């Protein structure tokens, strides 16, 4: 398939707001894609390279060559070029990468060049997220959506799943199973307002600490151990402590789900950034070693457990993994016990708790009602300093808000970060009108405004950041509501933000 056809589909999908129409357009394109290129097409239409990263960023994409007049670049040729560029290393690699990139773009027409730039910079926002793509694959292959979903969960890759579906139909999808050494998509927790409500939804449940660590899936076959991140990247070389702990377990084959976290000598967690920085190194850090803490087991010695109830998987985990390497967990009889457990988790310095159904199977890749996370919610009243125009279905609305806290010295506002999360269509419509009325300047993407609109922001924590002038930024910030009833002078100060940060140290 020519890249021109794929870029045209991408543009059509971006201009379409209706989900079903997006699915139909994507499915039609996938149906015409050759079996050898369908995995590439799925990745590109999802806004990703198959190689994830190839060392090309905004700076590399300046001064592009003139576009080609006629389309002739195939998906396979683009993928091969990206593979070669990503493999370049050593002396002279930067120049070689630049030359290879120029050669690729010289063969692309103007629309194809725009598509490639968006793809390489991660800016291909067209509303074709995995859920939409999954349904498009099912429609293209004329197979049940649930069969595609399960195969994708177990293979960990929608492109591979699409190729199987289009080549072999339902039978090929059913043949996909959990394979030790190949990561599967992790089960995710849905948010719960409080432990009382969580228990009402799950029924009989266990409760465990919610750690502010890094999600970790570990596979062992004999003496070979491989560790994967939440996004299924292999980081085995970076977590020797985890490898050592898993090799000590009494099993020949095992697949574990858990967290890696940097703990202080007293057992309390370091700030998340300490854990995150350890994932960027290739050897153990004696001052802040990573501790693996597991909460689920998906496979033991030839037997898959993902379809077993939560209680059975927990029993298997307890039998294999010592308590020191398990996330603290307890069975609870009522909400009073759950609240006491939540208090203990917070006192120990952790984020909150997870309430987990004793009956739910492991729903890989899904955020179901079997796991509910309960965390105390931090909120701040902050001021909007600017807003960026939205992409995809948010095109035409001011979406991504630049958030500022009041400078306690009275020198205006200090930017803390950005967020577009939590905004409904009604909120987007209202804030676009309001912010345009406050406009003082703009560029291609951003409208700068008078600092008058206050928004109530929920967030999970505060972390150190050299990117922003206050030295901190908010983690997982989302908009709860606009506060036109509040004046900017009533917004929270940077001191209030720093106090939250200090409390988490």
Coordinates of C-alpha atoms in Angstrom, one line a residue:
X1 CA 0.0 0.0 0.0
X2 CA 1.2 3.5 -0.8
X3 CA 1.8 5.9 2.1
X4 CA -0.4 8.4 0.2
X5 CA -3.5 6.2 0.7
X6 CA -2.8 5.8 4.4
X7 CA -2.2 9.6 4.9
X8 CA -5.5 10.3 3.0
X9 CA -7.3 7.9 5.4
X10 CA -5.6 9.6 8.4
X11 CA -6.8 13.0 7.2
X12 CA -10.3 11.8 6.6
X13 CA -10.5 10.2 10.0
X14 CA -9.1 13.4 11.6
X15 CA -11.9 15.4 10.0
X16 CA -14.6 12.9 11.2
X17 CA -16.1 13.2 14.7
X18 CA -18.4 10.2 14.5
X19 CA -16.8 7.1 16.0
X20 CA -18.7 4.7 13.7
X21 CA -17.6 6.6 10.7
X22 CA -14.0 6.6 11.9
X23 CA -14.2 2.8 12.4
X24 CA -15.7 2.3 8.9
X25 CA -13.0 4.3 7.1
X26 CA -10.2 2.6 9.0
X27 CA -11.7 -0.8 8.4
X28 CA -12.0 -0.2 4.7
X29 CA -8.3 0.8 4.5
X30 CA -7.1 -2.2 6.5
X31 CA -9.1 -4.5 4.3
X32 CA -7.2 -3.3 1.2
X33 CA -3.8 -3.5 3.0
X34 CA -1.6 -6.5 2.1
X35 CA -0.9 -9.0 4.9
X36 CA 2.8 -8.1 5.0
X37 CA 1.9 -4.4 5.6
X38 CA -1.2 -4.5 7.8
X39 CA 0.9 -4.3 11.1
X40 CA 2.6 -1.2 9.8
X41 CA -0.7 0.3 8.8
X42 CA -2.3 -0.3 12.2
X43 CA 0.7 1.2 13.9
X44 CA 0.8 4.3 11.7
X45 CA -3.0 4.9 11.9
X46 CA -2.7 4.6 15.7
X47 CA -0.1 7.4 15.6
X48 CA 2.9 5.2 16.3
X49 CA 6.0 3.8 14.7
X50 CA 6.4 0.0 14.9
X51 CA 9.9 0.8 16.3
X52 CA 8.4 3.2 18.9
X53 CA 11.4 5.6 18.8
X54 CA 14.1 6.0 16.2
X55 CA 16.0 9.0 17.5
X56 CA 14.2 11.6 15.4
X57 CA 12.6 14.7 17.0
X58 CA 11.5 18.2 16.0
X59 CA 15.0 19.4 15.5
X60 CA 15.7 16.7 13.0
X61 CA 12.8 17.8 10.9
X62 CA 13.8 21.3 10.0
X63 CA 14.9 22.1 6.4
X64 CA 13.1 19.2 4.8
X65 CA 13.7 18.6 1.1
X66 CA 11.1 19.7 -1.5
X67 CA 8.3 17.2 -1.7
X68 CA 7.9 14.7 -4.5
X69 CA 5.5 15.4 -7.3
X70 CA 4.0 11.9 -7.5
X71 CA 3.2 9.4 -4.8
X72 CA 5.3 6.2 -5.0
X73 CA 6.4 5.5 -1.4
X74 CA 5.1 2.3 0.1
X75 CA 4.4 1.5 3.7
X76 CA 7.1 -1.3 3.6
X77 CA 9.7 1.2 2.3
X78 CA 8.8 3.7 5.1
X79 CA 9.0 1.0 7.7
X80 CA 12.4 -0.2 6.4
X81 CA 13.8 3.3 6.4
X82 CA 12.6 3.8 10.0
X83 CA 14.2 0.5 11.0
X84 CA 17.5 1.5 9.4
X85 CA 17.5 5.0 10.9
X86 CA 16.7 3.7 14.4
X87 CA 19.6 1.2 14.2
X88 CA 22.2 3.9 13.4
X89 CA 24.7 4.4 16.2
X90 CA 28.3 5.4 16.9
X91 CA 30.5 8.0 15.3
X92 CA 28.9 9.7 12.3
X93 CA 25.4 8.3 13.1
X94 CA 23.9 11.7 13.5
X95 CA 24.8 12.8 10.0
X96 CA 23.9 9.4 8.6
X97 CA 20.5 9.6 10.2
X98 CA 20.0 13.1 8.8
X99 CA 20.9 12.0 5.3
X100 CA 18.6 8.9 5.5
X101 CA 15.7 11.1 6.8
X102 CA 16.2 13.6 3.9
X103 CA 16.2 10.7 1.4
X104 CA 13.0 9.4 2.8
X105 CA 11.2 12.8 2.8
X106 CA 12.5 13.5 -0.7
X107 CA 10.3 10.6 -2.0
X108 CA 7.2 11.8 -0.1
X109 CA 4.6 14.2 -1.5
X110 CA 3.5 17.2 0.5
X111 CA 0.6 15.5 2.2
X112 CA 2.8 12.5 2.9
X113 CA 5.5 14.8 4.4
X114 CA 2.9 16.3 6.7
X115 CA 1.8 12.8 7.8
X116 CA 5.4 11.7 8.4
X117 CA 6.2 14.8 10.5
X118 CA 3.1 14.2 12.6
X119 CA 3.9 10.5 13.0
X120 CA 7.6 11.0 13.9
X121 CA 6.9 13.8 16.4
X122 CA 3.9 12.0 18.1
X123 CA 1.5 14.7 16.9
X124 CA -0.8 12.5 14.8
X125 CA -3.9 13.1 16.8
X126 CA -6.9 11.9 14.8
X127 CA -9.0 10.1 17.3
X128 CA -7.9 6.6 16.2
X129 CA -7.0 5.3 19.6
X130 CA -6.6 1.6 20.3
X131 CA -10.4 1.0 21.1
X132 CA -11.3 2.5 17.7
X133 CA -8.5 0.6 15.9
X134 CA -9.5 -2.6 17.5
X135 CA -13.1 -2.3 16.2
X136 CA -11.7 -1.3 12.8
X137 CA -9.7 -4.5 12.7
X138 CA -12.7 -6.6 13.7
X139 CA -14.8 -5.0 10.9
X140 CA -12.0 -5.4 8.3
X141 CA -11.6 -9.1 9.1
X142 CA -15.3 -9.7 9.7
X143 CA -14.6 -11.3 13.1
X144 CA -16.1 -10.7 16.6
X145 CA -14.7 -7.7 18.4
X146 CA -14.1 -9.7 21.6
X147 CA -12.0 -12.2 19.7
X148 CA -9.8 -9.4 18.5
X149 CA -9.6 -7.8 21.9
X150 CA -8.6 -11.0 23.7
X151 CA -5.9 -11.9 21.1
X152 CA -4.5 -8.4 21.3
X153 CA -4.4 -8.6 25.1
X154 CA -2.4 -11.8 24.9
X155 CA -0.1 -10.9 22.1
X156 CA 0.5 -7.4 23.4
X157 CA 0.4 -6.0 19.9
X158 CA -2.6 -4.9 17.8
X159 CA -0.7 -4.9 14.5
X160 CA 0.2 -8.6 15.0
X161 CA -3.4 -9.3 16.0
X162 CA -4.7 -7.5 12.9
X163 CA -2.4 -9.6 10.6
X164 CA -3.7 -12.8 12.3
X165 CA -7.3 -11.7 12.0
X166 CA -7.1 -10.8 8.3
X167 CA -5.1 -13.9 7.4
X168 CA -6.7 -16.6 9.5
X169 CA -10.0 -15.2 10.9
X170 CA -11.4 -16.3 14.2
X171 CA -9.4 -19.6 14.4
X172 CA -6.1 -17.7 14.1
X173 CA -7.2 -15.3 16.9
X174 CA -8.3 -18.2 19.2
X175 CA -4.8 -19.8 18.7
X176 CA -3.2 -16.7 20.3
X177 CA -2.3 -17.5 24.0
X178 CA -0.2 -16.3 26.8
X179 CA 3.5 -17.1 26.0
X180 CA 6.1 -16.9 28.7
X181 CA 8.6 -14.3 27.5
X182 CA 6.1 -12.2 25.5
X183 CA 4.5 -9.5 27.6
X184 CA 0.7 -9.0 27.6
X185 CA -1.2 -5.8 28.2
X186 CA -1.7 -5.1 32.0
X187 CA -5.0 -5.1 33.7
X188 CA -5.9 -1.6 34.8
X189 CA -7.9 -0.3 37.7
X190 CA -10.9 2.0 37.4
X191 CA -11.2 5.0 39.8
X192 CA -13.4 4.6 42.9
X193 CA -14.7 7.6 44.8
X194 CA -14.3 5.9 48.2
X195 CA -13.8 2.5 49.8
X196 CA -17.5 2.2 50.7
X197 CA -18.5 2.7 47.0
X198 CA -15.8 0.4 45.8
X199 CA -16.9 -2.5 48.0
X200 CA -20.5 -2.0 46.9
X201 CA -19.3 -2.5 43.3
X202 CA -16.9 -5.4 43.7
X203 CA -18.7 -7.5 46.4
X204 CA -16.4 -9.8 48.3
X205 CA -13.0 -8.2 47.9
X206 CA -9.4 -7.9 49.0
X207 CA -7.7 -4.6 49.6
X208 CA -4.0 -3.8 49.0
X209 CA -1.7 -0.8 49.0
X210 CA -1.6 1.4 45.9
X211 CA 2.1 2.1 45.4
X212 CA 3.5 5.1 43.6
X213 CA 6.0 2.9 41.8
X214 CA 6.5 1.7 38.2
X215 CA 4.3 -1.1 36.8
X216 CA 6.4 -4.2 36.1
X217 CA 5.6 -7.5 34.4
X218 CA 8.2 -10.2 34.9
X219 CA 8.5 -13.4 32.9
X220 CA 10.8 -16.3 33.9
X221 CA 11.6 -19.5 31.9
X222 CA 14.3 -21.5 33.7
X223 CA 17.2 -19.2 34.3
X224 CA 16.1 -16.6 31.8
X225 CA 14.2 -13.6 33.3
X226 CA 12.7 -10.7 31.3
X227 CA 11.1 -7.6 32.8
X228 CA 8.7 -5.3 31.0
X229 CA 7.2 -1.9 31.7
X230 CA 3.5 -1.0 31.5
X231 CA 4.0 0.0 27.9
X232 CA 5.6 -3.5 27.3
X233 CA 9.2 -2.1 26.8
X234 CA 11.9 -4.6 27.8
X235 CA 13.9 -3.1 30.7
X236 CA 15.6 -6.3 32.0
X237 CA 19.1 -4.8 31.9
X238 CA 18.0 -1.9 34.1
X239 CA 16.5 -3.9 37.0
X240 CA 19.0 -6.4 38.2
X241 CA 17.4 -6.4 41.7
X242 CA 14.2 -7.7 40.1
X243 CA 15.9 -10.4 38.1
X244 CA 17.7 -11.6 41.2
X245 CA 14.5 -11.7 43.3
X246 CA 12.5 -13.7 40.6
X247 CA 15.3 -16.2 40.1
X248 CA 15.1 -17.0 43.8
X249 CA 11.4 -18.1 43.5
X250 CA 10.5 -21.8 43.5
X251 CA 9.2 -22.1 40.0
X252 CA 10.5 -23.1 36.6
X253 CA 8.1 -20.8 34.6
X254 CA 6.3 -17.9 36.0
X255 CA 4.7 -14.6 34.9
X256 CA 4.2 -12.0 37.6
X257 CA 2.5 -8.6 37.7
X258 CA 3.6 -5.9 40.2
X259 CA 5.5 -2.7 40.8
X260 CA 9.1 -1.7 41.2
X261 CA 9.6 1.0 43.8
X262 CA 12.5 2.8 45.4
X263 CA 12.1 2.6 49.2
X264 CA 13.9 4.5 52.0
X265 CA 15.6 2.5 54.7
X266 CA 12.5 2.9 56.9
X267 CA 10.4 1.3 54.2
X268 CA 8.6 4.5 53.2
X269 CA 8.7 5.3 49.4
X270 CA 11.0 7.9 47.8
X271 CA 9.2 10.4 45.5
X272 CA 8.2 8.8 42.2
X273 CA 10.9 10.6 40.4
X274 CA 13.6 8.6 42.2
X275 CA 11.9 5.3 41.0
X276 CA 11.6 6.7 37.5
X277 CA 15.2 7.8 37.4
X278 CA 16.3 4.3 38.3
X279 CA 14.6 2.9 35.2
X280 CA 16.9 5.1 33.2
X281 CA 20.1 3.5 34.5
X282 CA 21.6 0.1 33.8
X283 CA 22.9 -0.9 37.2
X284 CA 21.7 -1.1 40.8
X285 CA 21.8 2.0 42.9
X286 CA 23.0 1.3 46.5
X287 CA 21.4 4.5 47.8
X288 CA 18.0 3.9 46.2
X289 CA 17.7 0.3 45.1
X290 CA 14.5 -0.9 43.4
X291 CA 12.3 -3.2 45.4
X292 CA 9.9 -5.5 43.4
X293 CA 6.5 -5.9 45.0
X294 CA 4.2 -8.3 43.2
X295 CA 0.4 -8.4 43.4
X296 CA -0.7 -11.0 40.8
X297 CA 0.5 -14.1 39.0
X298 CA -0.6 -15.0 35.5
X299 CA 1.2 -18.2 34.8
X300 CA 3.0 -20.9 36.8
X301 CA 4.8 -23.9 35.4
X302 CA 2.8 -24.4 32.2
X303 CA -0.6 -23.4 33.6
X304 CA -2.2 -20.1 32.6
X305 CA -4.1 -18.4 35.5
X306 CA -5.5 -15.3 33.8
X307 CA -9.0 -16.7 33.6
X308 CA -9.0 -17.9 37.3
X309 CA -10.8 -15.8 39.9
X310 CA -8.8 -13.3 41.8
X311 CA -8.9 -15.3 45.0
X312 CA -7.2 -18.3 43.3
X313 CA -4.5 -16.2 41.7
X314 CA -3.8 -14.6 45.1
X315 CA -3.4 -18.0 46.7
X316 CA -1.0 -19.0 44.0
X317 CA 1.0 -15.8 44.5
X318 CA 1.1 -16.4 48.3
X319 CA 2.5 -19.9 47.7
X320 CA 5.3 -18.7 45.5
X321 CA 6.3 -15.2 46.5
X322 CA 7.5 -14.4 50.0
X323 CA 5.6 -11.7 51.9
X324 CA 8.5 -9.2 51.7
X325 CA 8.1 -9.3 47.9
X326 CA 4.3 -8.9 47.8
X327 CA 2.2 -5.8 48.0
X328 CA 0.6 -5.6 51.4
X329 CA -2.9 -7.1 51.1
X330 CA -5.8 -8.1 53.3
X331 CA -9.3 -9.6 53.0
X332 CA -11.9 -7.2 54.3
X333 CA -15.3 -7.9 55.8
X334 CA -16.7 -4.4 55.8
X335 CA -16.1 -0.7 54.9
X336 CA -14.8 0.1 58.4
X337 CA -11.9 -2.4 57.9
X338 CA -11.3 -1.0 54.4
X339 CA -11.1 2.6 55.8
X340 CA -8.6 1.5 58.4
X341 CA -6.5 -0.2 55.8
X342 CA -6.6 3.0 53.6
X343 CA -5.4 5.0 56.6
X344 CA -2.5 2.5 57.1
X345 CA -1.5 2.8 53.5
X346 CA -1.5 6.6 53.6
X347 CA 0.4 6.6 56.9
X348 CA 3.1 4.4 55.3
X349 CA 3.5 7.0 52.6
X350 CA 1.6 5.3 49.7
X351 CA -1.0 6.7 47.3
X352 CA -4.1 4.9 48.5
X353 CA -5.6 1.4 48.0
X354 CA -6.9 -0.9 45.4
X355 CA -10.1 -2.8 46.1
X356 CA -10.0 -6.1 44.1
X357 CA -12.9 -8.5 43.5
X358 CA -12.2 -12.0 44.7
X359 CA -14.1 -13.4 41.7
X360 CA -12.8 -11.3 38.8
X361 CA -10.4 -12.9 36.2
X362 CA -7.4 -11.0 35.0
X363 CA -8.8 -8.7 32.3
X364 CA -5.6 -7.9 30.4
X365 CA -5.6 -4.5 28.7
X366 CA -8.9 -3.4 30.2
X367 CA -9.9 -1.0 33.0
X368 CA -12.8 -3.0 34.4
X369 CA -14.8 -2.9 37.6
X370 CA -12.9 -5.9 39.1
X371 CA -10.2 -3.5 40.3
X372 CA -11.0 -0.1 41.8
X373 CA -8.4 2.4 43.0
X374 CA -9.2 4.8 45.8
X375 CA -6.9 7.7 46.5
X376 CA -7.4 10.9 48.5
X377 CA -7.9 13.7 46.0
X378 CA -5.7 16.8 46.1
X379 CA -7.3 19.9 44.6
X380 CA -6.1 23.4 43.8
X381 CA -7.7 26.5 42.4
X382 CA -5.3 27.7 39.6
X383 CA -5.4 30.4 36.9
X384 CA -5.4 29.8 33.2
X385 CA -2.4 31.6 31.6
X386 CA -2.9 30.3 28.0
X387 CA -4.6 27.5 26.1
X388 CA -3.7 25.5 23.0
X389 CA -6.0 24.6 20.2
X390 CA -7.2 21.0 20.3
X391 CA -6.7 18.3 17.8
X392 CA -8.9 15.6 16.3
X393 CA -12.4 15.7 17.8
X394 CA -11.4 18.8 19.8
X395 CA -10.3 20.7 16.8
X396 CA -11.8 24.2 16.9
X397 CA -11.8 24.3 20.7
X398 CA -9.2 25.7 23.1
X399 CA -8.3 22.6 25.0
X400 CA -4.8 22.2 26.6
X401 CA -4.7 24.7 29.5
X402 CA -1.5 26.3 30.9
X403 CA -2.0 26.4 34.6
X404 CA -0.5 29.0 37.1
X405 CA -0.4 29.4 40.8
X406 CA -0.2 32.9 42.4
X407 CA 3.3 34.1 43.2
X408 CA 3.4 34.6 47.0
X409 CA 5.7 37.6 46.4
X410 CA 2.9 39.2 44.4
X411 CA 4.8 39.0 41.1
X412 CA 2.0 37.5 39.0
X413 CA 1.6 33.8 38.4
X414 CA 4.0 30.8 38.2
X415 CA 3.3 28.2 35.6
X416 CA 2.9 24.6 36.9
X417 CA 2.1 22.7 33.8
X418 CA -0.6 21.9 31.3
X419 CA -3.7 19.7 31.2
X420 CA -6.6 18.9 28.8
X421 CA -8.0 16.1 30.9
X422 CA -11.5 16.2 32.5
X423 CA -13.0 18.5 30.0
X424 CA -16.5 17.7 28.6
X425 CA -17.7 19.1 25.3
X426 CA -19.8 21.6 27.2
X427 CA -16.8 22.7 29.2
X428 CA -14.7 23.0 26.1
X429 CA -17.3 25.2 24.4
X430 CA -17.7 27.5 27.4
X431 CA -14.0 27.9 28.1
X432 CA -13.2 28.6 24.4
X433 CA -15.7 31.4 24.3
X434 CA -14.5 32.7 27.7
X435 CA -10.7 32.5 26.9
X436 CA -11.1 34.2 23.5
X437 CA -12.7 37.1 25.3
X438 CA -9.6 37.3 27.5
X439 CA -7.1 36.9 24.6
X440 CA -4.0 39.2 24.7
X441 CA -1.8 37.4 22.1
X442 CA -1.5 34.2 20.1
X443 CA 0.7 32.1 17.9
X444 CA -0.1 29.2 15.6
X445 CA -1.0 26.9 18.4
X446 CA -1.5 28.9 21.6
X447 CA -3.8 31.7 22.7
X448 CA -2.4 33.7 25.6
X449 CA -5.0 35.3 27.9
X450 CA -5.3 37.7 30.8
X451 CA -4.9 35.6 34.0
X452 CA -8.5 35.9 35.2
X453 CA -10.2 32.5 34.7
X454 CA -9.9 30.2 37.7
X455 CA -10.2 26.4 37.4
X456 CA -10.4 23.8 40.1
X457 CA -7.7 21.1 39.4
X458 CA -7.5 17.6 40.9
X459 CA -4.1 16.0 40.8
X460 CA -2.3 12.9 42.3
X461 CA 0.8 14.6 43.5
X462 CA 3.5 17.2 43.0
X463 CA 6.9 16.4 41.5
X464 CA 10.2 18.3 41.0
X465 CA 10.5 19.7 37.5
X466 CA 13.2 21.9 35.9
X467 CA 10.8 22.6 33.0
X468 CA 8.7 25.1 35.0
X469 CA 9.8 28.2 36.8
X470 CA 8.4 27.1 40.2
X471 CA 10.6 24.0 40.1
X472 CA 7.6 21.7 40.4
X473 CA 4.7 20.4 38.3
X474 CA 1.4 18.5 39.0
X475 CA 1.1 14.8 38.4
X476 CA -2.0 13.6 36.5
X477 CA -3.7 17.0 36.7
X478 CA -7.3 17.2 35.5
X479 CA -10.0 19.8 35.4
X480 CA -12.9 19.4 37.8
X481 CA -14.7 22.6 37.1
X482 CA -14.4 26.2 36.0
X483 CA -14.6 28.7 38.9
X484 CA -15.9 32.0 37.3
X485 CA -17.2 32.8 40.8
X486 CA -13.6 33.1 42.0
X487 CA -11.2 36.0 41.3
X488 CA -7.7 35.2 40.3
X489 CA -6.5 36.9 43.6
X490 CA -8.3 34.0 45.4
X491 CA -6.3 31.3 43.5
X492 CA -3.9 29.1 45.5
X493 CA -0.3 30.2 45.8
X494 CA 2.9 28.4 44.8
X495 CA 3.6 28.0 48.6
X496 CA 0.4 25.8 48.8
X497 CA 1.8 23.6 46.0
X498 CA 5.2 23.4 47.5
X499 CA 3.6 22.3 50.8
X500 CA 2.0 19.3 49.1
X501 CA 5.3 18.5 47.5
X502 CA 7.1 18.7 50.8
X503 CA 4.5 16.4 52.4
X504 CA 5.3 13.7 49.9
X505 CA 9.1 13.7 50.4

